[in-house]
PDB file of C-alpha atoms in Angstrom:
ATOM      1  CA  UNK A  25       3.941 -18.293  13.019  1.00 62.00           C
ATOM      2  CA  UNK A  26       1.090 -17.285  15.530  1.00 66.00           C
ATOM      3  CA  UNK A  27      -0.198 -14.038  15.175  1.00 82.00           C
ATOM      4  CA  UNK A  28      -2.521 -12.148  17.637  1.00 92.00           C
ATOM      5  CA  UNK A  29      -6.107 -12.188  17.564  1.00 94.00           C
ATOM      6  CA  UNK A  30      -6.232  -9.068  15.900  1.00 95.00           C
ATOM      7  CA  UNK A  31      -4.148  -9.864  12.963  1.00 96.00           C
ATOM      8  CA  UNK A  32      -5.761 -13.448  12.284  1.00 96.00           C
ATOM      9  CA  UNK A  33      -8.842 -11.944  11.984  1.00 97.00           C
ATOM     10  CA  UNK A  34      -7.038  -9.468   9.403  1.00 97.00           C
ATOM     11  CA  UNK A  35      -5.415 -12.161   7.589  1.00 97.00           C
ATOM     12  CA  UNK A  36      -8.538 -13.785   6.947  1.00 97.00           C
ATOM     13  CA  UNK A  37     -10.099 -11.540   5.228  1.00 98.00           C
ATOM     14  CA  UNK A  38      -7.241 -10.603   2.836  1.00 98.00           C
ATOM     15  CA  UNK A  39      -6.954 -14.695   2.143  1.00 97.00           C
ATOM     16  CA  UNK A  40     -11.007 -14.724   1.752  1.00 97.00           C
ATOM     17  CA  UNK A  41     -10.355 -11.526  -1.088  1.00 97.00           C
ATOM     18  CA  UNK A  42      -7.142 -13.357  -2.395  1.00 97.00           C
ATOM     19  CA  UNK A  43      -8.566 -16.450  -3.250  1.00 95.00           C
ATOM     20  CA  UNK A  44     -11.333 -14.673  -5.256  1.00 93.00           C
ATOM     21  CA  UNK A  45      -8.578 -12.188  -7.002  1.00 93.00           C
ATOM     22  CA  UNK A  46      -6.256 -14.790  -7.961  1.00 93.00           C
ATOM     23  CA  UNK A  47      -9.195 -16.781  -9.844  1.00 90.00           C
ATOM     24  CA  UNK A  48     -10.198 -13.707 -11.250  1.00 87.00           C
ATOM     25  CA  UNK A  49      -7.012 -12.529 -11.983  1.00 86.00           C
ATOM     26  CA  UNK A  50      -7.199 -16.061 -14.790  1.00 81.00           C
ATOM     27  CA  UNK A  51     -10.888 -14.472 -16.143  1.00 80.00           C
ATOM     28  CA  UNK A  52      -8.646 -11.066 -17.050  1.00 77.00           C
ATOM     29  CA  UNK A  53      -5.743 -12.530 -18.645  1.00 70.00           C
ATOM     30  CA  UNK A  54      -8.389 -14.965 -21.075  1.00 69.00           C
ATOM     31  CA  UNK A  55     -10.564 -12.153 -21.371  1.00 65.00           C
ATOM     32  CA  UNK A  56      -7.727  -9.647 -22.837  1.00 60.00           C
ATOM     33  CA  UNK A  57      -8.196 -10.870 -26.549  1.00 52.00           C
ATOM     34  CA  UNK A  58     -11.860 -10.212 -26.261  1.00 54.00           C
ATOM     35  CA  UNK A  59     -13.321  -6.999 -28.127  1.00 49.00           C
ATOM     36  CA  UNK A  60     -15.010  -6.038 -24.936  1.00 50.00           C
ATOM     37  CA  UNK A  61     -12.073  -6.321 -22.631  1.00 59.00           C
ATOM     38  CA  UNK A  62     -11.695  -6.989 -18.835  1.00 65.00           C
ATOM     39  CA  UNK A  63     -12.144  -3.391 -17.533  1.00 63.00           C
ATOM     40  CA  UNK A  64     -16.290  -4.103 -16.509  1.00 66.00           C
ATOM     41  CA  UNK A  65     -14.880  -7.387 -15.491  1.00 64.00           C
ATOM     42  CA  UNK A  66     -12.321  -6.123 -12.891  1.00 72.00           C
ATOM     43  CA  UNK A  67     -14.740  -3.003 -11.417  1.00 78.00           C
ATOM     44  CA  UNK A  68     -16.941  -6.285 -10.688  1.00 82.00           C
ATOM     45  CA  UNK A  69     -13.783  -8.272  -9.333  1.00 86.00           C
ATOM     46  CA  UNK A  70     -12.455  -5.155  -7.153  1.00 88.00           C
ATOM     47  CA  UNK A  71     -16.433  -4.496  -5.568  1.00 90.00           C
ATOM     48  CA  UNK A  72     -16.641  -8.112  -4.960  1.00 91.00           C
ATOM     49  CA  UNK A  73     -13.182  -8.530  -2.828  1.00 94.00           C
ATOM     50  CA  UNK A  74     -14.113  -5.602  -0.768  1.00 95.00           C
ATOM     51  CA  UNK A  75     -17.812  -7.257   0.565  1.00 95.00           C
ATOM     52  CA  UNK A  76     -15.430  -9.873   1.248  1.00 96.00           C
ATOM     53  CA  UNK A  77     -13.495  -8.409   3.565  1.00 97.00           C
ATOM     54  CA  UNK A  78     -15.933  -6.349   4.995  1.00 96.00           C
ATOM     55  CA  UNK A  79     -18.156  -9.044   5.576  1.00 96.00           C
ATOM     56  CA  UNK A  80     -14.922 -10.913   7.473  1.00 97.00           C
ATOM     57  CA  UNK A  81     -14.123  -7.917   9.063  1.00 97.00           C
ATOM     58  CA  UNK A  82     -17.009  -7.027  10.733  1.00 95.00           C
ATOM     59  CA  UNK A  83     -17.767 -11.097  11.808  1.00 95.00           C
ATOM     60  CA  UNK A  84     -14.335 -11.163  14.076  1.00 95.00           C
ATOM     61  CA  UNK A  85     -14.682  -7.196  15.144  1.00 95.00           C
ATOM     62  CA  UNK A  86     -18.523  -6.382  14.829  1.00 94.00           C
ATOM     63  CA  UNK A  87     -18.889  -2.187  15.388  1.00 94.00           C
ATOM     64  CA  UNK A  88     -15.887  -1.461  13.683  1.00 97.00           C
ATOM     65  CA  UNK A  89     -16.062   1.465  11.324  1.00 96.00           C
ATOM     66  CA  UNK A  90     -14.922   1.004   7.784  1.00 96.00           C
ATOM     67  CA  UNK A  91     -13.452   2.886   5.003  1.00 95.00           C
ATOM     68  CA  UNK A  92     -12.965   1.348   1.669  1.00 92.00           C
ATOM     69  CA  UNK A  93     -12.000   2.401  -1.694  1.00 84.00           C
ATOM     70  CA  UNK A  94     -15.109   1.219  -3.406  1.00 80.00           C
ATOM     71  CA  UNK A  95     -17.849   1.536  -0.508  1.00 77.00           C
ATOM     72  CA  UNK A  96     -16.949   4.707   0.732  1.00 80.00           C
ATOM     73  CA  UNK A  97     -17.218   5.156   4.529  1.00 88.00           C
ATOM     74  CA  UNK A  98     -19.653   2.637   7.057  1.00 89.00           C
ATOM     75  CA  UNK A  99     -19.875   3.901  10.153  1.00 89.00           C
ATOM     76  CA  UNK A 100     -20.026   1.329  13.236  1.00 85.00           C
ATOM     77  CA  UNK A 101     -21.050   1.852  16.628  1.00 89.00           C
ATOM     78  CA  UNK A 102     -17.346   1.921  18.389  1.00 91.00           C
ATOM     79  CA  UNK A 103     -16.607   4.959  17.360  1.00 88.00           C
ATOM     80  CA  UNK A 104     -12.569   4.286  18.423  1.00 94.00           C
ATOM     81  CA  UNK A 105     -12.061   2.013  15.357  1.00 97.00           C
ATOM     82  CA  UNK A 106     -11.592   2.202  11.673  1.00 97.00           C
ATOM     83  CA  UNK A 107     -11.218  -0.210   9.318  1.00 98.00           C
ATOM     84  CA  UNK A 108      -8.799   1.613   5.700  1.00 98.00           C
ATOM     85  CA  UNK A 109      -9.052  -1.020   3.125  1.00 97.00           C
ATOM     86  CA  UNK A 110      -8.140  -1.208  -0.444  1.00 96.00           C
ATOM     87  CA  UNK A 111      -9.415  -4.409  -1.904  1.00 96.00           C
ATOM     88  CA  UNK A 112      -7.202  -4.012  -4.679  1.00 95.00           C
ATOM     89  CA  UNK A 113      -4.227  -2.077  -5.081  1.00 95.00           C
ATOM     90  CA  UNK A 114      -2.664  -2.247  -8.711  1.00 93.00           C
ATOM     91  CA  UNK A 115      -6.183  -2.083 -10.480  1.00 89.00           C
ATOM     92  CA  UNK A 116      -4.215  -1.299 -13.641  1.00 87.00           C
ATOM     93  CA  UNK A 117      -1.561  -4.110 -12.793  1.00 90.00           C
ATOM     94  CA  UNK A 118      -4.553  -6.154 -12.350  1.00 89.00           C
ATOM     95  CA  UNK A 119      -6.544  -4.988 -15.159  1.00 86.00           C
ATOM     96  CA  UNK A 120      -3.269  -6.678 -17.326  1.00 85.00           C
ATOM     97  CA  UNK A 121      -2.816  -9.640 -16.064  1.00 87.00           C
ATOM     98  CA  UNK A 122       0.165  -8.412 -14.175  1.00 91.00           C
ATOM     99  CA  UNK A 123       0.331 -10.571 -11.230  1.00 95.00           C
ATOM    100  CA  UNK A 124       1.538  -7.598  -9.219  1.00 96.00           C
ATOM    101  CA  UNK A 125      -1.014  -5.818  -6.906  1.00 96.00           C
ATOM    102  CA  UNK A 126      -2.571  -6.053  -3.006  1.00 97.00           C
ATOM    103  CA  UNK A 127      -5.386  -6.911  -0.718  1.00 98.00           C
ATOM    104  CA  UNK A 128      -4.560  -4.120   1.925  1.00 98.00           C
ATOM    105  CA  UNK A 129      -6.196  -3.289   5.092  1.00 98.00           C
ATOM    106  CA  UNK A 130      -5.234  -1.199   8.211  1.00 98.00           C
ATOM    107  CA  UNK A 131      -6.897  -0.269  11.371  1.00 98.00           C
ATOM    108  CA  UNK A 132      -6.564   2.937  12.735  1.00 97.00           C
ATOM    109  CA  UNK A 133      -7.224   3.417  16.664  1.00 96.00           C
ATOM    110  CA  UNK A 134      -8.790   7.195  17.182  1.00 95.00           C
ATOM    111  CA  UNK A 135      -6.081   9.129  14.999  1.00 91.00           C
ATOM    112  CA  UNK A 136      -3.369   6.323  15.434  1.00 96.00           C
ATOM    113  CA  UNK A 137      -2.728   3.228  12.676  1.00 97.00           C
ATOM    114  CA  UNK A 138      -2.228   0.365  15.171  1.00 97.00           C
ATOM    115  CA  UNK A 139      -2.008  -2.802  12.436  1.00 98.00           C
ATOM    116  CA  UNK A 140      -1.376  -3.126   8.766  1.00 98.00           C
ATOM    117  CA  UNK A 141      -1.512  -5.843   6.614  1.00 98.00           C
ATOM    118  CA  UNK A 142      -0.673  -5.973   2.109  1.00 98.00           C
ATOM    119  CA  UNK A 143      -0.826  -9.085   0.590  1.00 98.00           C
ATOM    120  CA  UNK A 144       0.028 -10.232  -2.966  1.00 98.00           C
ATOM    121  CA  UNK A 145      -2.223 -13.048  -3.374  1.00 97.00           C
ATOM    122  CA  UNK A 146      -0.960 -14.472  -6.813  1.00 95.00           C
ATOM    123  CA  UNK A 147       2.745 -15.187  -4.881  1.00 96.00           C
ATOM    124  CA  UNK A 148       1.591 -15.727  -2.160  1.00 97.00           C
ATOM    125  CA  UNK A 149       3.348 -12.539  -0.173  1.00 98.00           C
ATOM    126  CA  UNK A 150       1.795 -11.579   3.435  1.00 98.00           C
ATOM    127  CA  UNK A 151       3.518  -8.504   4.575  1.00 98.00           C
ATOM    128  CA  UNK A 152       2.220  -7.644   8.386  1.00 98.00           C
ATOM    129  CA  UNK A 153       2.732  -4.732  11.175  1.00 98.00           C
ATOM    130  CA  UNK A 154       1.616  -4.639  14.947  1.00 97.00           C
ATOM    131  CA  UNK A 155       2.268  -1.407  16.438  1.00 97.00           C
ATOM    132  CA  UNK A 156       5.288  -2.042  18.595  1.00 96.00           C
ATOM    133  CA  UNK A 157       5.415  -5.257  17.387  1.00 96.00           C
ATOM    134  CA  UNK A 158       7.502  -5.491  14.365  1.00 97.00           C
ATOM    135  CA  UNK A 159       6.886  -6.094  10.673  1.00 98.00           C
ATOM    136  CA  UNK A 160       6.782  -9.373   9.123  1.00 97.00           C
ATOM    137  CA  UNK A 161       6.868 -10.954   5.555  1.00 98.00           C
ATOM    138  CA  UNK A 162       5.330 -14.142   5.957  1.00 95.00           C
ATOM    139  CA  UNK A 163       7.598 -15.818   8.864  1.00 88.00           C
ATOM    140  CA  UNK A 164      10.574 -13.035   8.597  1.00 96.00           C
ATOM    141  CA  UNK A 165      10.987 -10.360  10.440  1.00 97.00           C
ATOM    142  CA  UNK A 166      11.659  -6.907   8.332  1.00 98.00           C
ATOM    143  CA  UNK A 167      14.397  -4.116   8.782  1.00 98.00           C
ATOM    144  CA  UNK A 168      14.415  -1.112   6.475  1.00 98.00           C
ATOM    145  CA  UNK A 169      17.405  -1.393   3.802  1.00 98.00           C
ATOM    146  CA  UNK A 170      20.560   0.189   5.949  1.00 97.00           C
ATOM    147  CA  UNK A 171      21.830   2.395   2.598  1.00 97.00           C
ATOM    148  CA  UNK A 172      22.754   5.950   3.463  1.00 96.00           C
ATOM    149  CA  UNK A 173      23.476   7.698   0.358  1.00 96.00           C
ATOM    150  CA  UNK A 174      20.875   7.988  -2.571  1.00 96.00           C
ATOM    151  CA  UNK A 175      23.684   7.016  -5.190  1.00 96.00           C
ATOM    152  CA  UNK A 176      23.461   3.315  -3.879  1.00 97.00           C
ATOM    153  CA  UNK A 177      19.476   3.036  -3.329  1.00 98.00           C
ATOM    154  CA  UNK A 178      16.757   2.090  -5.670  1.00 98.00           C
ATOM    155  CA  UNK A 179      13.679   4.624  -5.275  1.00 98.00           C
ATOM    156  CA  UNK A 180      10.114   3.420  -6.003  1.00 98.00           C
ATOM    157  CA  UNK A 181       7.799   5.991  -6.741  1.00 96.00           C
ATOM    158  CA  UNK A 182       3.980   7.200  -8.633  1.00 94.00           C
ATOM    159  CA  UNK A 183       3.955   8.763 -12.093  1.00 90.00           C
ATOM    160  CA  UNK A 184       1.357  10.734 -13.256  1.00 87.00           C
ATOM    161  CA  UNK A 185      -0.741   9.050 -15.678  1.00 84.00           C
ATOM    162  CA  UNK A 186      -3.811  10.189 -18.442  1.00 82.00           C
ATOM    163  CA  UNK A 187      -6.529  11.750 -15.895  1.00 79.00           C
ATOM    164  CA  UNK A 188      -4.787  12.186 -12.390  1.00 80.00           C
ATOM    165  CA  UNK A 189      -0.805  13.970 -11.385  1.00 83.00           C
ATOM    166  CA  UNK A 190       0.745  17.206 -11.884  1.00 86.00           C
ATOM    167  CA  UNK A 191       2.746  16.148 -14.863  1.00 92.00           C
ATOM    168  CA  UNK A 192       5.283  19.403 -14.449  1.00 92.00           C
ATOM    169  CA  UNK A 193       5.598  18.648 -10.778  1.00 93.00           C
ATOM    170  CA  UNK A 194       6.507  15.109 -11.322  1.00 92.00           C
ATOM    171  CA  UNK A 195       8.704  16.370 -14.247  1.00 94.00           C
ATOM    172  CA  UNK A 196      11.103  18.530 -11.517  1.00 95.00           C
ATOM    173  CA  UNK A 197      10.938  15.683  -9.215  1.00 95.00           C
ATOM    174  CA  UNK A 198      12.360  13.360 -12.192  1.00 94.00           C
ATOM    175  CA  UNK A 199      14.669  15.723 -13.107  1.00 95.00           C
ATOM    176  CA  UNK A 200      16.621  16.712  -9.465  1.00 95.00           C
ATOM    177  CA  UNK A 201      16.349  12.585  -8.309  1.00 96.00           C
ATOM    178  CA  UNK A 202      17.400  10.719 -11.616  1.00 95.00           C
ATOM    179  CA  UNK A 203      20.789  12.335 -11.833  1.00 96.00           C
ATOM    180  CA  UNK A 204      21.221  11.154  -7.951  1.00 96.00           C
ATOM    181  CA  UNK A 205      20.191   7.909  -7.473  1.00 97.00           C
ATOM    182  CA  UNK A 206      21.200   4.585  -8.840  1.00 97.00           C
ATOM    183  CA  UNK A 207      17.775   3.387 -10.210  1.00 96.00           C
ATOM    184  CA  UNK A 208      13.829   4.481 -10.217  1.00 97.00           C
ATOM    185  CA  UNK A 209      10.769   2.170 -10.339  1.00 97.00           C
ATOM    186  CA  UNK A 210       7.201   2.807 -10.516  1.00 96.00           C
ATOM    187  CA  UNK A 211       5.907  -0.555 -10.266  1.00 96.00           C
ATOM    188  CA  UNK A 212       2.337   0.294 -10.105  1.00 95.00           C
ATOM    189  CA  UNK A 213       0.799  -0.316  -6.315  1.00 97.00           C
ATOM    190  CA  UNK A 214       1.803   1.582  -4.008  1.00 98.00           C
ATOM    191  CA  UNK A 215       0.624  -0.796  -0.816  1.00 98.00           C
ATOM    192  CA  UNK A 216       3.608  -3.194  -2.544  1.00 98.00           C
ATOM    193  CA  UNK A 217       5.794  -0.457  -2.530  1.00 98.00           C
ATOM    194  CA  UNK A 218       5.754   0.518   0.801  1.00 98.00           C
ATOM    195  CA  UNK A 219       5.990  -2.985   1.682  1.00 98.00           C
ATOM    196  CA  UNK A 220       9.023  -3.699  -0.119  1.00 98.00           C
ATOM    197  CA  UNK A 221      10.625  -0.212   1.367  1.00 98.00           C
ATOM    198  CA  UNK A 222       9.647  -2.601   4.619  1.00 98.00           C
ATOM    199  CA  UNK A 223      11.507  -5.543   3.762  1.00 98.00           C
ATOM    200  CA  UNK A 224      14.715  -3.561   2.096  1.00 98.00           C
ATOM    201  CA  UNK A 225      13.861  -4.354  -1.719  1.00 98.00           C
ATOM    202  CA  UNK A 226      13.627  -0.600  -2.365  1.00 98.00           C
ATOM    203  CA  UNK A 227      15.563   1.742  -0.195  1.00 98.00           C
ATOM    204  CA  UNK A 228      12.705   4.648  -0.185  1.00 98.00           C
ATOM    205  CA  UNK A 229       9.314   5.278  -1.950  1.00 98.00           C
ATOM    206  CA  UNK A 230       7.507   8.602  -2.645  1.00 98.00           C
ATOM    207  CA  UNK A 231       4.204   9.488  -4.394  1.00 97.00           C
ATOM    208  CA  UNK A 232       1.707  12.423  -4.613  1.00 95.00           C
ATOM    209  CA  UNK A 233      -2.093  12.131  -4.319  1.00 94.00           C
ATOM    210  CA  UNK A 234      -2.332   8.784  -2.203  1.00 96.00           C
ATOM    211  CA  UNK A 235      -6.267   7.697  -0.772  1.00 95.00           C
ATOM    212  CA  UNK A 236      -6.000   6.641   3.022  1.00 96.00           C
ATOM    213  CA  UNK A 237      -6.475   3.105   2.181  1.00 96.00           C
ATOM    214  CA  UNK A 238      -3.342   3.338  -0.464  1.00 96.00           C
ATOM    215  CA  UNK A 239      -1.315   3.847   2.778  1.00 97.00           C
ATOM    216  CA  UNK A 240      -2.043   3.048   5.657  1.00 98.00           C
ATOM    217  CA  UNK A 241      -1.192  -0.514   5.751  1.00 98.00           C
ATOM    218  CA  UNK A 242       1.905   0.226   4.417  1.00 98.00           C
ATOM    219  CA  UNK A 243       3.076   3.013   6.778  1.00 98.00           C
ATOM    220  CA  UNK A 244       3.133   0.847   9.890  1.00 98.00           C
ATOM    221  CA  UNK A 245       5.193  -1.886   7.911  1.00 98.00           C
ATOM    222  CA  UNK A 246       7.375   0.562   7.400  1.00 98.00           C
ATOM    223  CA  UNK A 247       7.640   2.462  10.360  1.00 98.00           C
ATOM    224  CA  UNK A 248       7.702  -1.313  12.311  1.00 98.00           C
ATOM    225  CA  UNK A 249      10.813  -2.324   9.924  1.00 98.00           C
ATOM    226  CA  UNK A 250      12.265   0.638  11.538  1.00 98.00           C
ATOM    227  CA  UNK A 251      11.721   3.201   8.729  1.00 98.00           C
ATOM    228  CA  UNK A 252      10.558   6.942   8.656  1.00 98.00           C
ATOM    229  CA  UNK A 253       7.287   7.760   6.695  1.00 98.00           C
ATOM    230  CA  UNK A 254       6.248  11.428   6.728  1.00 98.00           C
ATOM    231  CA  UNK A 255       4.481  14.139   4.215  1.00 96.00           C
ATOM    232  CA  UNK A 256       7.303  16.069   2.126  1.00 96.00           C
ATOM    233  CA  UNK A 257       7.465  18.672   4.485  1.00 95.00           C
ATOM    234  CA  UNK A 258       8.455  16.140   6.859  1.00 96.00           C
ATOM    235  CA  UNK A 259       5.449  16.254   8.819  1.00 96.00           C
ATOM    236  CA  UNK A 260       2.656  14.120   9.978  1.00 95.00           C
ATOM    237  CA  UNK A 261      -0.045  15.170   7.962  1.00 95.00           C
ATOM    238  CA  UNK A 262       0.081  12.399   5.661  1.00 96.00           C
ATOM    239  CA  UNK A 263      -3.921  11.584   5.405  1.00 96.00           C
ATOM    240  CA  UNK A 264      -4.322  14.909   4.586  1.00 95.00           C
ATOM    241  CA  UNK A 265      -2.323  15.951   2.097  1.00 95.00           C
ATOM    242  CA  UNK A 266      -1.780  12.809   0.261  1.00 95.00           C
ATOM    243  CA  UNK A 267       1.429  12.810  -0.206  1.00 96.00           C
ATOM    244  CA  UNK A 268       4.184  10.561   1.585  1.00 98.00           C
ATOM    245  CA  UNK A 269       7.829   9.733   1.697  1.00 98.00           C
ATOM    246  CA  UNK A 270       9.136   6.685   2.949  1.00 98.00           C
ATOM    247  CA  UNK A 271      13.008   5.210   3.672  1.00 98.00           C
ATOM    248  CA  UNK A 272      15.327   4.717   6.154  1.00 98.00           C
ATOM    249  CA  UNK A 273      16.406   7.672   8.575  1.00 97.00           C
ATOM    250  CA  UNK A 274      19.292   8.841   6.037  1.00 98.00           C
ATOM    251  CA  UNK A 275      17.123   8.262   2.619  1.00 98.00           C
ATOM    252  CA  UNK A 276      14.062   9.722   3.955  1.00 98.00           C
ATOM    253  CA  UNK A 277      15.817  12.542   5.317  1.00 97.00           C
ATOM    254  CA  UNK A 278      17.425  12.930   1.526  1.00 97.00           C
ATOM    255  CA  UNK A 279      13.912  12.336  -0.173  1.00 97.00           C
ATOM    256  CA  UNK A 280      12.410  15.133   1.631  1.00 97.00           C
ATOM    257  CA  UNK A 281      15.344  17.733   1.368  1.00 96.00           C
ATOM    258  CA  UNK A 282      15.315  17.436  -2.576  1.00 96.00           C
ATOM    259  CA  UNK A 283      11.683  17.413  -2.694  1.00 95.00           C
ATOM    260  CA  UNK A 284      10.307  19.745  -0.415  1.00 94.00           C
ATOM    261  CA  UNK A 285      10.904  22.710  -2.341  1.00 92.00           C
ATOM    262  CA  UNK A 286       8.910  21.273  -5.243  1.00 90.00           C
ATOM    263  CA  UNK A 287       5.074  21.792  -5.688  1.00 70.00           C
ATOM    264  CA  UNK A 288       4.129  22.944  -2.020  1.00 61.00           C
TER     265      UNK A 288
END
């Protein structure tokens, strides 16, 4: 499939990080029966795939501003563009051997995100937005799942975990959703998620606490597969609180009604 300029030069990268995960993603799963264990291994792994793609990044769009997970903010001289980029999303996934986590990367025109991409390099899955230009997993073009009530749909979603979450807060969210929907998931990367609300596997998505780069990419996939992303009030201010919902019109609108009133 031809892409535009834009997006090859996106693709690149995440293929120039992949190929270095996926061999290192082999290292982790020999090096779990070793006393010292992976985790040094895979801070080393994620650093390395982000000079990756910044060093791709800023060879096909020199001045571009960047934002990374590891490298904090780099400022570029066209002040218009900014590079969000998670080199790896899953680190825990990853940290495993679970073969289920993301190169993601987004670019955000002045306050707009104009192209996303997530990629899964150990299957080989490219998920990839334009703005106004549709969503994409590999060759196929994306629509949002088409269920409207929450007792049909399958909700991903982020638990709190030892060191980060609001474990009453995600305790009231568990208890008003399980009893109305016909399955949960927390799968553990929350790029993938939003890329599989994208391409219909899950019918909505919703997590607390997010980092730009855990997002971005996959709000335009969603938005181009003709999905709704908002904060739980159901505003715009995503970025800034950290928080997002994600479906189709009718399961984002039900996401937000039952959890609005919870923990804002």
């Amino acid at each position: 499939m031809l892409h535009s300029a834009l997006l090859n030069v996106m693709v690149k990268a995440a293929r120039r990080a992949g190929r270095g995960l996926k061999r290192d993603l082999g290292e982790v799963e020999n090096l779990q029966v070793s006393l010292k264990g992976p985790a040094n291994f895979v801070t080393v792994a994620d650093k390395r795939a982000e000079e990756a793609i910044y060093s791709e990044l800023a060879k096909g769009r020199p001045g571009y501003g960047f934002i990374g997970e590891e490298g904090g903010t780099r400022e570029g001289t066209d002040k218009s563009h900014v590079w969000i980029v998670d080199p790896l999303d899953g680190t825990t996934n990853f940290l495993h051997g679970m073969p289920h986590f993301a190169v993601s990367i987004a670019l955000r025109r002045d306050d707009t995100v104009v192209a996303g991409l997530v990629y899964n390099p150990a299957n080989d899955d490219l998920f990839l937005a334009e703005k106004g230009k549709g969503a994409f997993l590999n060759d196929q073009r994306l629509r949002v799942a088409s269920r409207k009530k929450l007792s049909e749909a399958v909700i991903a979603c982020g638990l709190p975990h030892l060191g980060r979450g609001n474990f009453e807060v995600a305790s009231q969210e568990m208890a008003v959703l399980q009893p109305k929907v016909a399955g949960l998931r927390r799968f553990g990367a929350a790029a993938l998620d939003l890329a599989w609300v994208a391409a219909g596997r899950f019918d909505g998505f919703w997590e607390r606490n997010l980092g730009a780069w855990d997002m971005a990419a996959g709000m335009i996939l969603v938005r181009e597969a003709g999905g709704f992303v908002s904060d739980f009030t159901g505003g715009d201010d995503i970025f800034g609180t950290g928080n997002i919902i994600a479906g189709n019109e009718h399961i984002h609108h039900e996401l937000v009604s039952a959890l609005k009133p919870i923990g804002n």
